PDB file of C-alpha atoms in Angstrom:
ATOM      1  CA  VAL A1124      21.214 -69.944 -29.500  1.00 83.00           C
ATOM      2  CA  SER A1125      24.776 -68.877 -30.186  1.00 87.00           C
ATOM      3  CA  ILE A1126      25.679 -65.186 -30.031  1.00 85.00           C
ATOM      4  CA  ASP A1127      26.378 -64.957 -33.765  1.00 84.00           C
ATOM      5  CA  GLN A1128      22.786 -65.932 -34.500  1.00 85.00           C
ATOM      6  CA  LEU A1129      21.317 -63.015 -32.515  1.00 89.00           C
ATOM      7  CA  THR A1130      20.258 -59.745 -34.152  1.00 88.00           C
ATOM      8  CA  ASP A1131      19.376 -56.446 -32.449  1.00 88.00           C
ATOM      9  CA  ALA A1132      16.000 -54.846 -33.068  1.00 87.00           C
ATOM     10  CA  ASN A1133      17.247 -52.005 -35.314  1.00 81.00           C
ATOM     11  CA  THR A1134      19.145 -54.362 -37.613  1.00 82.00           C
ATOM     12  CA  MET A1135      16.180 -56.711 -37.842  1.00 84.00           C
ATOM     13  CA  SER A1136      13.892 -53.768 -38.642  1.00 79.00           C
ATOM     14  CA  ASP A1137      16.183 -52.671 -41.473  1.00 76.00           C
ATOM     15  CA  LYS A1138      16.340 -56.220 -42.862  1.00 78.00           C
ATOM     16  CA  LEU A1139      12.548 -56.470 -42.895  1.00 77.00           C
ATOM     17  CA  ILE A1140      12.257 -53.130 -44.712  1.00 74.00           C
ATOM     18  CA  GLU A1141      14.950 -54.146 -47.235  1.00 72.00           C
ATOM     19  CA  HIS A1142      12.987 -57.280 -48.152  1.00 73.00           C
ATOM     20  CA  SER A1143       9.635 -55.489 -48.359  1.00 70.00           C
ATOM     21  CA  SER A1144       8.039 -54.442 -51.619  1.00 65.00           C
ATOM     22  CA  SER A1145       8.066 -50.760 -50.619  1.00 71.00           C
ATOM     23  CA  LYS A1146      10.412 -48.271 -52.231  1.00 85.00           C
ATOM     24  CA  ILE A1147      12.953 -47.337 -49.588  1.00 87.00           C
ATOM     25  CA  THR A1148      16.149 -45.311 -49.309  1.00 90.00           C
ATOM     26  CA  ASN A1149      19.010 -44.824 -46.892  1.00 91.00           C
ATOM     27  CA  ALA A1150      18.693 -41.352 -45.341  1.00 94.00           C
ATOM     28  CA  CYS A1151      19.071 -39.319 -42.168  1.00 96.00           C
ATOM     29  CA  GLY A1152      15.938 -39.019 -40.082  1.00 96.00           C
ATOM     30  CA  VAL A1153      15.372 -35.722 -38.235  1.00 97.00           C
ATOM     31  CA  TYR A1154      13.636 -35.908 -34.843  1.00 97.00           C
ATOM     32  CA  VAL A1155      12.595 -32.925 -32.698  1.00 95.00           C
ATOM     33  CA  ASP A1156      11.673 -33.804 -29.107  1.00 94.00           C
ATOM     34  CA  GLY A1157      11.355 -37.428 -30.192  1.00 93.00           C
ATOM     35  CA  GLN A1158       8.873 -36.644 -32.971  1.00 94.00           C
ATOM     36  CA  PHE A1159       9.814 -37.554 -36.547  1.00 96.00           C
ATOM     37  CA  VAL A1160       9.928 -34.498 -38.816  1.00 96.00           C
ATOM     38  CA  CYS A1161      11.356 -35.835 -42.056  1.00 97.00           C
ATOM     39  CA  ALA A1162      14.304 -37.659 -43.590  1.00 97.00           C
ATOM     40  CA  VAL A1163      17.088 -35.932 -45.534  1.00 97.00           C
ATOM     41  CA  LYS A1164      19.333 -37.772 -47.984  1.00 94.00           C
ATOM     42  CA  ASN A1165      22.489 -36.222 -46.543  1.00 93.00           C
ATOM     43  CA  GLU A1166      22.977 -35.745 -42.794  1.00 95.00           C
ATOM     44  CA  THR A1167      25.313 -32.822 -43.453  1.00 95.00           C
ATOM     45  CA  ASP A1168      22.498 -30.954 -45.214  1.00 95.00           C
ATOM     46  CA  ALA A1169      20.183 -31.493 -42.233  1.00 95.00           C
ATOM     47  CA  VAL A1170      22.769 -30.358 -39.705  1.00 96.00           C
ATOM     48  CA  SER A1171      23.580 -27.233 -41.751  1.00 96.00           C
ATOM     49  CA  VAL A1172      19.933 -26.112 -41.575  1.00 96.00           C
ATOM     50  CA  PHE A1173      19.897 -26.312 -37.770  1.00 96.00           C
ATOM     51  CA  ASP A1174      23.291 -24.605 -37.537  1.00 95.00           C
ATOM     52  CA  LYS A1175      22.082 -21.758 -39.752  1.00 95.00           C
ATOM     53  CA  ILE A1176      19.083 -21.051 -37.499  1.00 94.00           C
ATOM     54  CA  LEU A1177      21.210 -21.264 -34.358  1.00 93.00           C
ATOM     55  CA  ASN A1178      23.959 -18.990 -35.704  1.00 92.00           C
ATOM     56  CA  GLU A1179      21.399 -16.286 -36.496  1.00 90.00           C
ATOM     57  CA  LYS A1180      20.525 -16.082 -32.806  1.00 86.00           C
ATOM     58  CA  LYS A1181      24.077 -16.185 -31.478  1.00 85.00           C
ATOM     59  CA  THR A1182      25.767 -13.011 -30.304  1.00 80.00           C
ATOM     60  CA  ASN A1183      29.395 -12.004 -30.024  1.00 80.00           C
ATOM     61  CA  GLU A1184      29.009 -11.320 -26.315  1.00 81.00           C
ATOM     62  CA  ALA A1185      31.353 -13.143 -23.964  1.00 81.00           C
ATOM     63  CA  ASN A1186      29.996 -15.788 -21.561  1.00 83.00           C
ATOM     64  CA  THR A1187      27.032 -16.521 -23.856  1.00 89.00           C
ATOM     65  CA  ILE A1188      25.853 -19.974 -24.982  1.00 90.00           C
ATOM     66  CA  ALA A1189      23.213 -20.657 -27.652  1.00 91.00           C
ATOM     67  CA  ASP A1190      21.263 -23.902 -27.970  1.00 93.00           C
ATOM     68  CA  PHE A1191      17.851 -25.233 -28.951  1.00 94.00           C
ATOM     69  CA  VAL A1192      15.081 -25.592 -26.388  1.00 92.00           C
ATOM     70  CA  GLU A1193      13.923 -28.761 -28.106  1.00 94.00           C
ATOM     71  CA  GLU A1194      16.066 -31.896 -28.256  1.00 95.00           C
ATOM     72  CA  VAL A1195      17.297 -32.544 -31.818  1.00 96.00           C
ATOM     73  CA  ASN A1196      18.430 -36.006 -32.995  1.00 97.00           C
ATOM     74  CA  TYR A1197      19.662 -37.385 -36.299  1.00 97.00           C
ATOM     75  CA  VAL A1198      19.065 -41.079 -36.990  1.00 95.00           C
ATOM     76  CA  GLN A1199      20.603 -42.850 -39.980  1.00 92.00           C
ATOM     77  CA  GLY A1200      18.443 -45.639 -41.398  1.00 89.00           C
ATOM     78  CA  LEU A1201      16.026 -46.800 -44.051  1.00 88.00           C
ATOM     79  CA  TYR A1202      13.009 -44.617 -44.811  1.00 91.00           C
ATOM     80  CA  PRO A1203      10.177 -44.726 -47.355  1.00 89.00           C
ATOM     81  CA  ASP A1204      11.394 -43.001 -50.505  1.00 91.00           C
ATOM     82  CA  ASN A1205       8.497 -40.602 -51.111  1.00 92.00           C
ATOM     83  CA  GLU A1206       7.844 -36.846 -50.977  1.00 93.00           C
ATOM     84  CA  LYS A1207       5.941 -37.108 -47.715  1.00 94.00           C
ATOM     85  CA  THR A1208       8.943 -38.578 -45.883  1.00 95.00           C
ATOM     86  CA  VAL A1209      12.084 -37.452 -47.696  1.00 96.00           C
ATOM     87  CA  TRP A1210      12.602 -33.678 -47.882  1.00 96.00           C
ATOM     88  CA  ASP A1211      15.332 -31.442 -49.201  1.00 95.00           C
ATOM     89  CA  ALA A1212      17.144 -28.912 -46.964  1.00 95.00           C
ATOM     90  CA  GLU A1213      14.977 -25.994 -48.143  1.00 96.00           C
ATOM     91  CA  ARG A1214      11.716 -27.701 -47.181  1.00 96.00           C
ATOM     92  CA  LEU A1215      13.157 -28.686 -43.791  1.00 97.00           C
ATOM     93  CA  GLU A1216      14.182 -25.068 -43.132  1.00 96.00           C
ATOM     94  CA  GLN A1217      10.681 -23.800 -43.949  1.00 96.00           C
ATOM     95  CA  LYS A1218       9.225 -26.254 -41.450  1.00 95.00           C
ATOM     96  CA  LEU A1219      11.668 -25.307 -38.706  1.00 95.00           C
ATOM     97  CA  ARG A1220      10.935 -21.593 -39.202  1.00 94.00           C
ATOM     98  CA  SER A1221       7.157 -22.059 -38.991  1.00 93.00           C
ATOM     99  CA  LYS A1222       4.959 -21.717 -35.905  1.00 88.00           C
ATOM    100  CA  LYS A1223       3.748 -24.702 -33.940  1.00 84.00           C
ATOM    101  CA  ALA A1224       1.261 -22.546 -32.058  1.00 77.00           C
ATOM    102  CA  GLU A1225      -0.287 -19.271 -33.173  1.00 75.00           C
ATOM    103  CA  ALA A1226      -1.299 -16.344 -30.974  1.00 80.00           C
ATOM    104  CA  VAL A1227      -4.770 -16.795 -29.455  1.00 85.00           C
ATOM    105  CA  TYR A1228      -7.048 -13.886 -28.494  1.00 89.00           C
ATOM    106  CA  TYR A1229     -10.168 -13.881 -26.303  1.00 91.00           C
ATOM    107  CA  THR A1230     -13.054 -11.447 -26.791  1.00 92.00           C
ATOM    108  CA  VAL A1231     -14.458 -10.132 -23.504  1.00 92.00           C
ATOM    109  CA  LYS A1232     -18.136 -10.920 -22.860  1.00 92.00           C
ATOM    110  CA  GLU A1233     -20.674  -9.561 -20.383  1.00 91.00           C
ATOM    111  CA  GLY A1234     -19.792 -10.597 -16.815  1.00 91.00           C
ATOM    112  CA  ASP A1235     -16.171 -11.510 -17.584  1.00 92.00           C
ATOM    113  CA  THR A1236     -13.415 -10.623 -15.121  1.00 93.00           C
ATOM    114  CA  VAL A1237      -9.645 -10.553 -15.581  1.00 93.00           C
ATOM    115  CA  SER A1238      -9.103 -13.286 -12.989  1.00 92.00           C
ATOM    116  CA  GLY A1239     -11.839 -15.442 -14.514  1.00 92.00           C
ATOM    117  CA  ILE A1240     -10.382 -15.158 -18.018  1.00 93.00           C
ATOM    118  CA  ALA A1241      -6.934 -16.003 -16.701  1.00 91.00           C
ATOM    119  CA  GLN A1242      -8.168 -19.067 -14.822  1.00 91.00           C
ATOM    120  CA  ALA A1243     -10.099 -20.336 -17.856  1.00 89.00           C
ATOM    121  CA  ASN A1244      -6.902 -20.234 -19.915  1.00 86.00           C
ATOM    122  CA  ASP A1245      -4.611 -21.837 -17.297  1.00 86.00           C
ATOM    123  CA  LEU A1246      -2.914 -18.536 -16.529  1.00 88.00           C
ATOM    124  CA  THR A1247      -2.396 -16.492 -13.393  1.00 89.00           C
ATOM    125  CA  THR A1248      -3.756 -12.949 -13.339  1.00 90.00           C
ATOM    126  CA  LYS A1249      -0.157 -11.679 -13.281  1.00 87.00           C
ATOM    127  CA  GLU A1250       0.740 -13.722 -16.373  1.00 86.00           C
ATOM    128  CA  LEU A1251      -2.316 -12.468 -18.266  1.00 90.00           C
ATOM    129  CA  MET A1252      -1.493  -8.855 -17.422  1.00 88.00           C
ATOM    130  CA  GLY A1253       2.124  -9.413 -18.464  1.00 85.00           C
ATOM    131  CA  MET A1254       0.960 -10.663 -21.868  1.00 85.00           C
ATOM    132  CA  ASN A1255      -1.332  -7.634 -22.346  1.00 89.00           C
ATOM    133  CA  SER A1256       0.536  -4.383 -21.770  1.00 83.00           C
ATOM    134  CA  GLY A1257      -1.570  -1.758 -20.021  1.00 84.00           C
ATOM    135  CA  LEU A1258      -4.270  -4.210 -18.929  1.00 88.00           C
ATOM    136  CA  THR A1259      -6.041  -3.345 -15.651  1.00 89.00           C
ATOM    137  CA  GLU A1260      -8.870  -4.923 -13.694  1.00 88.00           C
ATOM    138  CA  THR A1261     -11.299  -2.759 -15.672  1.00 90.00           C
ATOM    139  CA  ILE A1262     -12.284  -4.463 -18.933  1.00 92.00           C
ATOM    140  CA  HIS A1263     -15.113  -3.838 -21.373  1.00 91.00           C
ATOM    141  CA  VAL A1264     -17.280  -6.035 -23.556  1.00 91.00           C
ATOM    142  CA  GLY A1265     -15.609  -6.460 -26.929  1.00 90.00           C
ATOM    143  CA  ASP A1266     -12.031  -6.021 -25.677  1.00 91.00           C
ATOM    144  CA  GLN A1267      -9.582  -8.568 -27.082  1.00 90.00           C
ATOM    145  CA  LEU A1268      -7.031 -10.087 -24.714  1.00 91.00           C
ATOM    146  CA  LEU A1269      -4.028 -12.175 -25.721  1.00 88.00           C
ATOM    147  CA  VAL A1270      -4.325 -15.475 -23.846  1.00 89.00           C
ATOM    148  CA  SER A1271      -1.659 -17.514 -25.681  1.00 84.00           C
ATOM    149  CA  ASN A1272       1.513 -16.394 -27.406  1.00 81.00           C
ATOM    150  CA  GLU A1273       2.609 -17.785 -30.748  1.00 80.00           C
ATOM    151  CA  VAL A1274       5.412 -20.326 -30.427  1.00 85.00           C
ATOM    152  CA  ASN A1275       8.143 -21.037 -32.955  1.00 89.00           C
ATOM    153  CA  TYR A1276       8.389 -24.640 -34.152  1.00 92.00           C
ATOM    154  CA  LEU A1277      12.061 -24.606 -33.179  1.00 93.00           C
ATOM    155  CA  ARG A1278      12.976 -22.323 -30.286  1.00 91.00           C
ATOM    156  CA  VAL A1279      16.430 -20.992 -29.486  1.00 92.00           C
ATOM    157  CA  LYS A1280      17.603 -20.336 -25.936  1.00 92.00           C
ATOM    158  CA  ILE A1281      20.449 -17.990 -25.086  1.00 92.00           C
ATOM    159  CA  MET A1282      22.170 -18.532 -21.735  1.00 92.00           C
ATOM    160  CA  LYS A1283      24.055 -15.456 -20.644  1.00 91.00           C
ATOM    161  CA  THR A1284      26.201 -14.847 -17.563  1.00 90.00           C
ATOM    162  CA  VAL A1285      25.601 -11.338 -16.238  1.00 87.00           C
ATOM    163  CA  GLN A1286      26.924  -9.423 -13.255  1.00 87.00           C
ATOM    164  CA  ARG A1287      25.225  -6.733 -11.219  1.00 88.00           C
ATOM    165  CA  THR A1288      26.118  -4.710  -8.147  1.00 90.00           C
ATOM    166  CA  GLU A1289      23.800  -4.614  -5.145  1.00 88.00           C
ATOM    167  CA  GLU A1290      23.955  -2.546  -1.942  1.00 90.00           C
ATOM    168  CA  ILE A1291      24.261  -4.233   1.433  1.00 89.00           C
ATOM    169  CA  PRO A1292      22.315  -2.117   3.972  1.00 92.00           C
ATOM    170  CA  TYR A1293      24.146  -1.157   7.154  1.00 91.00           C
ATOM    171  CA  GLU A1294      22.948  -2.108  10.630  1.00 93.00           C
ATOM    172  CA  THR A1295      22.319   0.251  13.548  1.00 93.00           C
ATOM    173  CA  GLU A1296      24.016  -0.356  16.876  1.00 93.00           C
ATOM    174  CA  GLU A1297      22.397   1.330  19.900  1.00 92.00           C
ATOM    175  CA  THR A1298      24.271   2.173  23.122  1.00 92.00           C
ATOM    176  CA  LYS A1299      22.277   3.178  26.193  1.00 92.00           C
ATOM    177  CA  THR A1300      23.597   6.127  28.173  1.00 91.00           C
ATOM    178  CA  SER A1301      22.419   7.829  31.373  1.00 91.00           C
ATOM    179  CA  SER A1302      23.926  11.166  30.290  1.00 90.00           C
ATOM    180  CA  MET A1303      20.887  11.828  28.097  1.00 91.00           C
ATOM    181  CA  TYR A1304      17.172  11.931  28.926  1.00 91.00           C
ATOM    182  CA  VAL A1305      14.788   9.183  27.803  1.00 91.00           C
ATOM    183  CA  GLY A1306      13.554   9.836  24.254  1.00 87.00           C
ATOM    184  CA  ARG A1307      16.774  11.535  23.181  1.00 91.00           C
ATOM    185  CA  THR A1308      19.175   9.928  20.703  1.00 92.00           C
ATOM    186  CA  LYS A1309      22.462  11.008  19.237  1.00 92.00           C
ATOM    187  CA  THR A1310      24.230   9.558  16.204  1.00 92.00           C
ATOM    188  CA  VAL A1311      27.938   9.261  16.980  1.00 90.00           C
ATOM    189  CA  GLN A1312      28.894   7.426  13.772  1.00 92.00           C
ATOM    190  CA  GLU A1313      27.086   7.506  10.423  1.00 93.00           C
ATOM    191  CA  GLY A1314      26.316   4.160   8.777  1.00 91.00           C
ATOM    192  CA  VAL A1315      27.798   3.225   5.397  1.00 92.00           C
ATOM    193  CA  ASN A1316      26.175   0.740   3.011  1.00 92.00           C
ATOM    194  CA  GLY A1317      28.308  -2.090   1.720  1.00 90.00           C
ATOM    195  CA  GLU A1318      28.438  -3.523  -1.786  1.00 91.00           C
ATOM    196  CA  ARG A1319      28.365  -6.985  -3.310  1.00 90.00           C
ATOM    197  CA  GLN A1320      28.717  -8.359  -6.808  1.00 91.00           C
ATOM    198  CA  ILE A1321      26.124 -10.916  -7.898  1.00 91.00           C
ATOM    199  CA  THR A1322      26.692 -13.213 -10.875  1.00 91.00           C
ATOM    200  CA  GLU A1323      23.578 -14.707 -12.493  1.00 91.00           C
ATOM    201  CA  LEU A1324      22.853 -17.075 -15.359  1.00 91.00           C
ATOM    202  CA  VAL A1325      19.937 -15.624 -17.337  1.00 90.00           C
ATOM    203  CA  THR A1326      18.156 -17.777 -19.928  1.00 90.00           C
ATOM    204  CA  TYR A1327      16.315 -16.154 -22.836  1.00 87.00           C
ATOM    205  CA  VAL A1328      13.969 -18.087 -25.122  1.00 85.00           C
ATOM    206  CA  ASP A1329      13.331 -16.282 -28.417  1.00 81.00           C
ATOM    207  CA  ASN A1330      14.622 -13.049 -26.812  1.00 78.00           C
ATOM    208  CA  VAL A1331      12.315 -13.319 -23.758  1.00 75.00           C
ATOM    209  CA  ALA A1332      13.923 -13.838 -20.321  1.00 78.00           C
ATOM    210  CA  VAL A1333      12.410 -16.986 -18.812  1.00 76.00           C
ATOM    211  CA  SER A1334      14.668 -17.817 -15.852  1.00 83.00           C
ATOM    212  CA  THR A1335      17.423 -16.405 -13.673  1.00 87.00           C
ATOM    213  CA  LYS A1336      19.753 -18.515 -11.549  1.00 89.00           C
ATOM    214  CA  GLN A1337      22.251 -17.020  -9.095  1.00 89.00           C
ATOM    215  CA  VAL A1338      25.734 -18.421  -9.630  1.00 88.00           C
ATOM    216  CA  SER A1339      27.774 -16.491  -7.057  1.00 88.00           C
ATOM    217  CA  ASP A1340      27.496 -13.708  -4.494  1.00 87.00           C
ATOM    218  CA  LYS A1341      30.764 -11.957  -3.673  1.00 86.00           C
ATOM    219  CA  SER A1342      31.044  -9.171  -1.105  1.00 81.00           C
ATOM    220  CA  ARG A1343      33.180  -6.274  -2.354  1.00 82.00           C
ATOM    221  CA  GLU A1344      32.801  -3.778   0.497  1.00 87.00           C
ATOM    222  CA  LYS A1345      31.475  -4.607   3.950  1.00 89.00           C
ATOM    223  CA  PRO A1346      28.892  -2.228   5.439  1.00 89.00           C
ATOM    224  CA  GLY A1347      29.855   0.077   8.316  1.00 91.00           C
ATOM    225  CA  ALA A1348      27.424   0.085  11.240  1.00 92.00           C
ATOM    226  CA  GLN A1349      25.668   3.251  12.342  1.00 93.00           C
ATOM    227  CA  LYS A1350      26.269   3.903  16.059  1.00 93.00           C
ATOM    228  CA  VAL A1351      23.604   5.700  18.087  1.00 93.00           C
ATOM    229  CA  ASN A1352      23.492   6.694  21.766  1.00 92.00           C
ATOM    230  CA  VAL A1353      20.064   6.277  23.387  1.00 92.00           C
ATOM    231  CA  GLY A1354      19.166   8.217  26.544  1.00 90.00           C
ATOM    232  CA  THR A1355      17.997   6.420  29.704  1.00 91.00           C
ATOM    233  CA  LYS A1356      17.944   9.299  32.230  1.00 90.00           C
ATOM    234  CA  SER A1357      14.504   9.906  33.803  1.00 88.00           C
ATOM    235  CA  LYS A1358      13.025  13.401  33.843  1.00 78.00           C
ATOM    236  CA  SER A1359      12.531  14.751  37.466  1.00 71.00           C
ATOM    237  CA  SER A1360       9.080  16.001  38.604  1.00 45.00           C
ATOM    238  CA  TYR A1361       8.916  19.163  40.680  1.00 44.00           C
ATOM    239  CA  SER A1362       6.233  19.999  43.372  1.00 43.00           C
ATOM    240  CA  SER A1363       5.307  23.418  44.748  1.00 44.00           C
ATOM    241  CA  LYS A1364       6.206  24.243  48.373  1.00 45.00           C
ATOM    242  CA  GLY A1365       5.062  26.899  50.904  1.00 45.00           C
ATOM    243  CA  SER A1366       1.734  28.321  52.187  1.00 45.00           C
ATOM    244  CA  SER A1367      -1.373  28.555  50.157  1.00 45.00           C
ATOM    245  CA  SER A1368      -0.857  32.282  49.739  1.00 45.00           C
ATOM    246  CA  ASP A1369       2.482  31.557  48.152  1.00 46.00           C
ATOM    247  CA  THR A1370       0.752  29.575  45.478  1.00 47.00           C
ATOM    248  CA  VAL A1371      -1.668  32.356  44.541  1.00 49.00           C
ATOM    249  CA  PRO A1372      -0.398  34.825  41.968  1.00 53.00           C
ATOM    250  CA  PRO A1373       0.303  38.298  43.498  1.00 51.00           C
ATOM    251  CA  HIS A1374      -2.271  40.063  41.362  1.00 52.00           C
ATOM    252  CA  ARG A1375      -5.028  37.804  42.758  1.00 52.00           C
ATOM    253  CA  GLN A1376      -4.214  38.240  46.481  1.00 51.00           C
ATOM    254  CA  PHE A1377      -6.573  40.419  48.508  1.00 51.00           C
ATOM    255  CA  ILE A1378      -6.931  41.834  52.118  1.00 51.00           C
ATOM    256  CA  MET A1379      -9.906  41.087  54.345  1.00 52.00           C
ATOM    257  CA  ALA A1380     -11.051  43.800  56.858  1.00 53.00           C
ATOM    258  CA  VAL A1381     -13.828  43.973  59.549  1.00 52.00           C
ATOM    259  CA  VAL A1382     -16.065  47.038  59.138  1.00 53.00           C
ATOM    260  CA  PRO A1383     -18.495  47.862  62.096  1.00 58.00           C
ATOM    261  CA  TYR A1384     -22.165  48.072  61.174  1.00 56.00           C
ATOM    262  CA  PRO A1385     -23.544  51.651  61.779  1.00 57.00           C
ATOM    263  CA  GLN A1386     -25.971  52.009  64.756  1.00 56.00           C
ATOM    264  CA  SER A1387     -29.188  54.038  64.551  1.00 47.00           C
TER     265      SER A1387
END
């Protein structure tokens, strides 16, 4: 078969649709994460809806990038010309501003525990507590716990480069010296903490921070070590010397005398 007789799949698909009895129209298909949403007569109208939603979330801050979490694609082609498939820009905007998942609450029953509720809803205990401000391990029958947040149909992520300063703790250098007794120390130079500047890329999804990635770590001031002298000299033990009388306190010494027994 010669090359000019070959047709790619998309062209063949369009030809088949053109020759079908269905009512069709040339439009721009809108796909979110690979799923068909609708078709819009004019691609410019479709793009303007997405740009409007994105621009509302953008800020004037420097080093900030806004984008959609979901992958958005526009595909020109032939689509069924009916209300179910072909929408106007207003209807598309309503869909994109809707929720694809609503908030879900769980009502505590007898015998429930925080960890058990979390596990049953594919959450960690920490995640469950983070979703329910003020939640502790003590729960009561009838309490309602949020176990799933509502999710926008189209989510916007803001990637922001931020800088923060962090202290670098100083180290302690010990020097042994025989001029001091064991157990004694003396600081001869105070330690000074250093400082470093950390640059991070923080990603927010619908105004909630979801990830932080360190971009750089630059030392601004090096720490100064603390210098300490540590004694090694042993303490001497002293023993008493002299006669036993010398070891008896003066007020306890006494004199022995021989007294003759009287005769009858």
